[in-house]
mmCIF file of C-alpha atoms in Angstrom:
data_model
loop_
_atom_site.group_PDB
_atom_site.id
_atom_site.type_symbol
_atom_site.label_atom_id
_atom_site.label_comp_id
_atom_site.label_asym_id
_atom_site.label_seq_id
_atom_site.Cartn_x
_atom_site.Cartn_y
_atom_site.Cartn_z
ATOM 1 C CA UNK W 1 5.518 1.042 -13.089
ATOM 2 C CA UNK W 2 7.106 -0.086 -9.980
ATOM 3 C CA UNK W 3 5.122 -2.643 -8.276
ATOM 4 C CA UNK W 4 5.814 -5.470 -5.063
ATOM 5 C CA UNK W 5 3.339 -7.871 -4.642
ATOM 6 C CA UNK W 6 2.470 -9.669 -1.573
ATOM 7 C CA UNK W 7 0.554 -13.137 -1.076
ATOM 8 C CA UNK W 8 -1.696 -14.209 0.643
ATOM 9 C CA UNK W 9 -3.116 -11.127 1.816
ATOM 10 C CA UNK W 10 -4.469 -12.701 4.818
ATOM 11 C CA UNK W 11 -3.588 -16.241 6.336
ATOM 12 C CA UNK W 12 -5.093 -18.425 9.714
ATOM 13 C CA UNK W 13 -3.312 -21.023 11.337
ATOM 14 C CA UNK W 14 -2.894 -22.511 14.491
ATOM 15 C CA UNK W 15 -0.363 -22.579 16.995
ATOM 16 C CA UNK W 16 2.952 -24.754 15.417
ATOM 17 C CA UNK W 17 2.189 -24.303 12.296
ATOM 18 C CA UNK W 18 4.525 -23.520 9.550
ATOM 19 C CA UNK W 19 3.483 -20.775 6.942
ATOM 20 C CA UNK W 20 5.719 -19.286 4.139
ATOM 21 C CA UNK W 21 4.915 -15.852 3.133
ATOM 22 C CA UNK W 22 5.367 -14.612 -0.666
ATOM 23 C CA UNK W 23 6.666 -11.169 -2.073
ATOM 24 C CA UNK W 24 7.171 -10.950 -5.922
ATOM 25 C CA UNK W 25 8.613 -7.573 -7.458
ATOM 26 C CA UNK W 26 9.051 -5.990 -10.600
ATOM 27 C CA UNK W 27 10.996 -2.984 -9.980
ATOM 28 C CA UNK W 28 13.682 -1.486 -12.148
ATOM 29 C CA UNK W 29 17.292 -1.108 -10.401
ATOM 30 C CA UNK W 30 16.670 -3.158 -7.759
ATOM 31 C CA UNK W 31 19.203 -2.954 -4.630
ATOM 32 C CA UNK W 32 17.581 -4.936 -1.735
ATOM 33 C CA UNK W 33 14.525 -6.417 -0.143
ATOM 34 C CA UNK W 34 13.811 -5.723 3.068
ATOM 35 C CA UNK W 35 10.765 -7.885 5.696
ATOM 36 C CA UNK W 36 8.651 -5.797 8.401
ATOM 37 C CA UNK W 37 6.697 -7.099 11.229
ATOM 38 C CA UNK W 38 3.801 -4.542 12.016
ATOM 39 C CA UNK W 39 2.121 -5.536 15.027
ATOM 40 C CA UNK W 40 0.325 -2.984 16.817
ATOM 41 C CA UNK W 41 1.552 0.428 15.352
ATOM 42 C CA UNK W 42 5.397 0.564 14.403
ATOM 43 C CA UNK W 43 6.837 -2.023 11.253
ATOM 44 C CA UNK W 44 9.780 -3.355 12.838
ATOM 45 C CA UNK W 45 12.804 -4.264 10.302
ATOM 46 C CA UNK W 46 13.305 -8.077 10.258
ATOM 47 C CA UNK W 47 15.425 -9.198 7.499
ATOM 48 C CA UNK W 48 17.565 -6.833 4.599
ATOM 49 C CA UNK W 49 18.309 -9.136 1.769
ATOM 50 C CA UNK W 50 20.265 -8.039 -1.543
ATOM 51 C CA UNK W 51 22.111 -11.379 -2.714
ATOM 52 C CA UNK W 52 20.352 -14.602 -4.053
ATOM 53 C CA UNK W 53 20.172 -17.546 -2.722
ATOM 54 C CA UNK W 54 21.508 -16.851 0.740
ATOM 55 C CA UNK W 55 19.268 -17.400 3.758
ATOM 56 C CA UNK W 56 18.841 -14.961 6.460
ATOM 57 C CA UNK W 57 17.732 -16.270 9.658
ATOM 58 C CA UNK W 58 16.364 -15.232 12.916
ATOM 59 C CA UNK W 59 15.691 -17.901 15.537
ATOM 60 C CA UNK W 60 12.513 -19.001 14.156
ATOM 61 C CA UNK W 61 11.983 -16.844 11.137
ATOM 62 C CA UNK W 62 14.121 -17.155 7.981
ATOM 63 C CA UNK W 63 14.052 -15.274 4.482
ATOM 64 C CA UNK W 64 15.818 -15.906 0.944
ATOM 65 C CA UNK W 65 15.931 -13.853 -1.782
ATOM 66 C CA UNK W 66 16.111 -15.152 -5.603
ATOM 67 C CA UNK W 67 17.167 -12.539 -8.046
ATOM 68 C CA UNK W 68 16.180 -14.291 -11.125
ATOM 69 C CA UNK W 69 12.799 -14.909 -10.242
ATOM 70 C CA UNK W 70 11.909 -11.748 -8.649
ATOM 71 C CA UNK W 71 10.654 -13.194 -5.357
ATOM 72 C CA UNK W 72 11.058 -13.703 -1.663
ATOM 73 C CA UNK W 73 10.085 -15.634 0.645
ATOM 74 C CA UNK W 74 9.628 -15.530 4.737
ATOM 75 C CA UNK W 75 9.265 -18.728 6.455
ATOM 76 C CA UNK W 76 8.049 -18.794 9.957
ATOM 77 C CA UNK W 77 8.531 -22.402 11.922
ATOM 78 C CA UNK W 78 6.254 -23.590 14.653
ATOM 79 C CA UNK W 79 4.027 -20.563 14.609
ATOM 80 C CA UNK W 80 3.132 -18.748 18.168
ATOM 81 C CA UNK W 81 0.140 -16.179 18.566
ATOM 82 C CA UNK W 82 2.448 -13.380 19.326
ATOM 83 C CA UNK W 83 3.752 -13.633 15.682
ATOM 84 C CA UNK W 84 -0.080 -12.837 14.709
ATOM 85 C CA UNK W 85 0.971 -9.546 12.422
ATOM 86 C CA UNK W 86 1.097 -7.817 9.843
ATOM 87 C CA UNK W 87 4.378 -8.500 7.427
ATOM 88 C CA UNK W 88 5.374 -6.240 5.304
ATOM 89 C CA UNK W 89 7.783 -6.418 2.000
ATOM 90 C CA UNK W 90 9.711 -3.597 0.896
ATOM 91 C CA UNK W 91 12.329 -2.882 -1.935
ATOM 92 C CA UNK W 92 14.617 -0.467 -2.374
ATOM 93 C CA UNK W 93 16.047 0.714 -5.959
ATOM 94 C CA UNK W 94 19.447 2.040 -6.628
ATOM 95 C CA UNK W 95 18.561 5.177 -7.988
ATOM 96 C CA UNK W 96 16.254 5.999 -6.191
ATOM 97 C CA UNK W 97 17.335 8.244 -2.516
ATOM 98 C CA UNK W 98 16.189 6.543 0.137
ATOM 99 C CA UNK W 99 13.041 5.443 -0.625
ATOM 100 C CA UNK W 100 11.209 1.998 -0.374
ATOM 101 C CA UNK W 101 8.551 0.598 -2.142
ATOM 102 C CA UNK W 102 6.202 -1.566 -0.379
ATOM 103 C CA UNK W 103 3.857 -3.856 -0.724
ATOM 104 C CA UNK W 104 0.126 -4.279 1.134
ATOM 105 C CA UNK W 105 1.061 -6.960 3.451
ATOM 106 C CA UNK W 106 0.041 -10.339 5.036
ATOM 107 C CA UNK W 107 -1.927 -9.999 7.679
ATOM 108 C CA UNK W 108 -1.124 -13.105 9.777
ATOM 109 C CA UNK W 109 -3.127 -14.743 12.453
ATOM 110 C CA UNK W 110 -1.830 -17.546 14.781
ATOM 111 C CA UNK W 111 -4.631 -18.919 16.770
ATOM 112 C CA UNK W 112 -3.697 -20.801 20.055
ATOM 113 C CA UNK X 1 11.081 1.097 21.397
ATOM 114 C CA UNK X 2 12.722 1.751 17.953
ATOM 115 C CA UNK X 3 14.358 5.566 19.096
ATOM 116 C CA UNK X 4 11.809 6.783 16.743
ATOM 117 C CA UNK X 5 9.063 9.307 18.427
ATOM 118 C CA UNK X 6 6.314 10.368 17.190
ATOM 119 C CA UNK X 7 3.660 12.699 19.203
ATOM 120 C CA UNK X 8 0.679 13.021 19.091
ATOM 121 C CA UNK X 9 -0.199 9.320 18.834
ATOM 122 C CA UNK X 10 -4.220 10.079 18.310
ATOM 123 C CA UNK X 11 -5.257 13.466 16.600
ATOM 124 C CA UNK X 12 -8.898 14.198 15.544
ATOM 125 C CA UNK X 13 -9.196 17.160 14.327
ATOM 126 C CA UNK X 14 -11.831 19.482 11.757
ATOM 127 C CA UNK X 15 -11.330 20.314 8.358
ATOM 128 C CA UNK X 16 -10.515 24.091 9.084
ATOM 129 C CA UNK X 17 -7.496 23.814 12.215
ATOM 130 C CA UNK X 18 -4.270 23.920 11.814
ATOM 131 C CA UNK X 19 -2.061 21.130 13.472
ATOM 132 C CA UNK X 20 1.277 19.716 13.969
ATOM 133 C CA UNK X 21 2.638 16.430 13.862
ATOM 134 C CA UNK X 22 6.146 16.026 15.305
ATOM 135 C CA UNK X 23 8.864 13.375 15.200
ATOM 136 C CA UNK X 24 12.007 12.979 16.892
ATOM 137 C CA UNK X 25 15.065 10.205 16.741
ATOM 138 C CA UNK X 26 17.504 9.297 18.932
ATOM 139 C CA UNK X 27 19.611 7.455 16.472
ATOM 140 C CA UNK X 28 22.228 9.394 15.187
ATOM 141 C CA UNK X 29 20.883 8.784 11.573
ATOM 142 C CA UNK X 30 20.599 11.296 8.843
ATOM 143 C CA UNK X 31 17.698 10.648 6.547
ATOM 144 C CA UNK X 32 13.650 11.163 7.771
ATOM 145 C CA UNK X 33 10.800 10.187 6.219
ATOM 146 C CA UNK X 34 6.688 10.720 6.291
ATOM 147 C CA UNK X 35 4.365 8.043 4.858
ATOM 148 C CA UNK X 36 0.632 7.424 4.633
ATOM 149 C CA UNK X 37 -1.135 4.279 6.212
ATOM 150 C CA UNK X 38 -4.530 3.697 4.934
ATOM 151 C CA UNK X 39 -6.628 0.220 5.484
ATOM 152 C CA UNK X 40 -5.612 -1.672 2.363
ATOM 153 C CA UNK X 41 -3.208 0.072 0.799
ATOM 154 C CA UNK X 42 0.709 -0.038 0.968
ATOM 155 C CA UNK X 43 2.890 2.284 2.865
ATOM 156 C CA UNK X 44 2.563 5.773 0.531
ATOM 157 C CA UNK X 45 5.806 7.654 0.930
ATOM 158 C CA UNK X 46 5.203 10.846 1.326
ATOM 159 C CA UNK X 47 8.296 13.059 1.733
ATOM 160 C CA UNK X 48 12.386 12.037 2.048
ATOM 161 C CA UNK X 49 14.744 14.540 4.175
ATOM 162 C CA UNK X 50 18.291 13.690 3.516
ATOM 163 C CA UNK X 51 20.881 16.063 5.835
ATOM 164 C CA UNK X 52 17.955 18.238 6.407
ATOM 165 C CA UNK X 53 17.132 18.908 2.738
ATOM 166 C CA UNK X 54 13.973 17.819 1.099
ATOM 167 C CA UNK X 55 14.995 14.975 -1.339
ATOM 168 C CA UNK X 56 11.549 14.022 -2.338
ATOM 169 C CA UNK X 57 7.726 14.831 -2.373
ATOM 170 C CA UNK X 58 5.358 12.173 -3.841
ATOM 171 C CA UNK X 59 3.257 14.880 -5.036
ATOM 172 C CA UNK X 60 1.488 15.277 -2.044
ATOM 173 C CA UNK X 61 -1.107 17.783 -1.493
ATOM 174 C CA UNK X 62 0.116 21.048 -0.437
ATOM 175 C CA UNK X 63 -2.058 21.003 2.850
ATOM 176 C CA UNK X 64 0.547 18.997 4.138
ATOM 177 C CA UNK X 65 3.554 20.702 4.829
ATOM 178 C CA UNK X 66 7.182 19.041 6.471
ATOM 179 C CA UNK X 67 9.747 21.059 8.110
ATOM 180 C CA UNK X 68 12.718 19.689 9.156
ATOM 181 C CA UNK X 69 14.577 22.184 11.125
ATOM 182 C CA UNK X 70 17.711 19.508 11.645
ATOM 183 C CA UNK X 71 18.558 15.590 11.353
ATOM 184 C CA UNK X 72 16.769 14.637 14.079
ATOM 185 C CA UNK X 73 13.438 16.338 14.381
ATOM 186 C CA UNK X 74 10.891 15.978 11.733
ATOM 187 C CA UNK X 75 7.223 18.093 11.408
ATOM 188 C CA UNK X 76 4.345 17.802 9.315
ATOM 189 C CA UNK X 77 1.946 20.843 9.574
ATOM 190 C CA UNK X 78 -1.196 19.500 8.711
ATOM 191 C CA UNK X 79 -4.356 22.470 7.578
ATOM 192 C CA UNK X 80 -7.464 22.111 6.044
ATOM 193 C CA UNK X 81 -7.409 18.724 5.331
ATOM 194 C CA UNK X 82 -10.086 16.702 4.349
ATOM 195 C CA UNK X 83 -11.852 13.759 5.719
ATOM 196 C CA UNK X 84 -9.896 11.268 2.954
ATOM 197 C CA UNK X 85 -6.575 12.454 5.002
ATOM 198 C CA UNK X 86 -8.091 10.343 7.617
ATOM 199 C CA UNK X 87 -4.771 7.573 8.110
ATOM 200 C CA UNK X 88 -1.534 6.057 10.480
ATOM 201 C CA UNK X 89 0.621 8.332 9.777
ATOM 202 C CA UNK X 90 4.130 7.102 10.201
ATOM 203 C CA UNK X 91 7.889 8.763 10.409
ATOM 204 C CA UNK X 92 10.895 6.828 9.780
ATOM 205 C CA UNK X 93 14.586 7.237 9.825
ATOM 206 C CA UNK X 94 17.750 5.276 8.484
ATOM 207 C CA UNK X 95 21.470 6.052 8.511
ATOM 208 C CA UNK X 96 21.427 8.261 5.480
ATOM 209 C CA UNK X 97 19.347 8.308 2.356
ATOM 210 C CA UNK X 98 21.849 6.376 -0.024
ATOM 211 C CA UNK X 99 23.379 3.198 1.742
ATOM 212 C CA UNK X 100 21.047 3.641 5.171
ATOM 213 C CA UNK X 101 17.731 0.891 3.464
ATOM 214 C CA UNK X 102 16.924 0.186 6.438
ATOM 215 C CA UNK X 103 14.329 2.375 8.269
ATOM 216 C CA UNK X 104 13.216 2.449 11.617
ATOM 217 C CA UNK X 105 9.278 3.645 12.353
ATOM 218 C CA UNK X 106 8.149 5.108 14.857
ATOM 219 C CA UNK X 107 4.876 4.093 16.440
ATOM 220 C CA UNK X 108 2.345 6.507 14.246
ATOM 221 C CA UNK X 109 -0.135 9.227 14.688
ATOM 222 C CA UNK X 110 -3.441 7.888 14.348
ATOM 223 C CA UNK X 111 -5.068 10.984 12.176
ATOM 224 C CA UNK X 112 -9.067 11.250 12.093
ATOM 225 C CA UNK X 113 -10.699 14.283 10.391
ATOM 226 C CA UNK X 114 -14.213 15.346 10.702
#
C-alpha cells in the first residue's frame, strides 16, 4: 500500500526560528514530490521536486529531495508568524493519471 | 487567488436535500479534481476528470455524484448524505492529468450535515 508520511505532526516555535519539516514515502513508481502551504482554506503549491539531491529554493523556504532514502525535507529560515500553516507533502506516481497521494501534514505555529 | 473557484464556500444542509457544489477555473488547464478534507486525515481524492472524462473514482459513495459538463467547470451533486460527509471539500486543477503534477485548489466548501 501506498503510503507518505509526514513528521512532526504539529511543531511551536518562535519568531526566527529555523524548523525542518520531514516527509518519508513508500510509493511504487514514484515521479515527483510536491510541498503545500495550507493556510486558511486553499493548499498553495510551493515546491515540485523529482531529481535527488538538488535544492529548490524560495526566498526563505528551501526543499531537497533524496531518492534513495525515500524522504524530503522543507527547511524554513528565520521563521515569521505568517508562515504559521499547515504543510502538506504530496507524491505523484507514474502510472497513476493525475493523482497525488498525500500525507496528513505539519501543522506549524510561529509565535511572535 | 489561485483561478480556482469554488461556490458555495459554507453549506449546511439535512440528510434528505439535494445540493450542488460547483467549481470553476480560469486557467486554461485540462484535468479537475474533487477531494475530501476531514480533521486528521490526508487529502482523500475523490474523483479525476481528464478532457472532461471521468479518469477515476476512489470508490466513493454513490450519493456523491460529479458532472463535468467541460474543462473548466466542475460539479458535485451532493443527496442524502450523512452526517460523516461532514468535511472541506476541495477542487483542484493542473495542466492535464499526465505531465500537469501540479494542482492548484481552490479555496473549499466547508460541508456540515445535520
Amino acid at each position: 500500500e501506498d503510503k507518505v508520511v509526514q513528521s512532526p505532526l504539529s511543531l511551536v516555535v518562535h519568531e526566527g526560528d529555523t524548523v525542518t519539516l520531514n516527509c518519508s514515502y513508500e510509493v511504487t513508481n514514484f515521479r515527483s514530490l510536491l510541498w503545500y502551504k495550507q493556510e486558511k482554506k486553499a493548499p498553495t503549491f510551493l515546491f515540485m521536486l523529482t531529481s535527488s539531491g538538488i535544492e529548490k529554493k524560495s526566498g526563505r523556504l528551501s526543499s531537497i529531495l533524496d531518492k534513495k532514502e525515500l524522504f524530503s525535507i522543507l527547511n524554513i529560515t528565520a521563521t515569521q508568524t505568517g508562515d504559521s500553516a499547515v504543510y502538506l507533502c504530496a507524491v505523484a506516481r507514474g502510472s497513476t493519471l493525475g493523482r497525488l497521494y498525500f500525507g496528513r501534514g505539519t501543522q506549524l505555529t510561529v509565535w511572535p | 487567488e489561485t483561478g480556482v473557484t469554488q461556490t458555495p464556500r459554507h453549506l449546511v444542509m439535512g440528510m434528505t436535500n439535494k445540493k450542488s457544489l460547483k467549481c470553476e477555473q480560469h486557467l486554461g488547464h485540462n484535468a479537475m479534481y474533487w477531494y475530501k478534507q476531514s480533521a486528521k486525515k490526508p487529502l482523500e481524492l475523490m474523483f479525476v476528470y481528464n478532457f472532461k472524462e471521468q479518469t477515476e473514482n476512489n470508490s466513493v459513495p454513490s450519493r456523491f455524484s460529479p458532472e463535468c459538463p467541460n474543462s473548466s467547470h466542475l460539479f458535485l451533486h451532493l443527496h442524502t448524505l450523512q452526517p460523516e460527509d461532514s468535511a472541506l471539500y476541495l477542487c483542484a486543477s493542473s495542466q492535464d492529468g499526465v505531465l500537469g503534477n501540479i494542482q492548484y485548489f481552490g479555496a473549499g466548501t466547508r460541508l456540515s450535515v445535520l
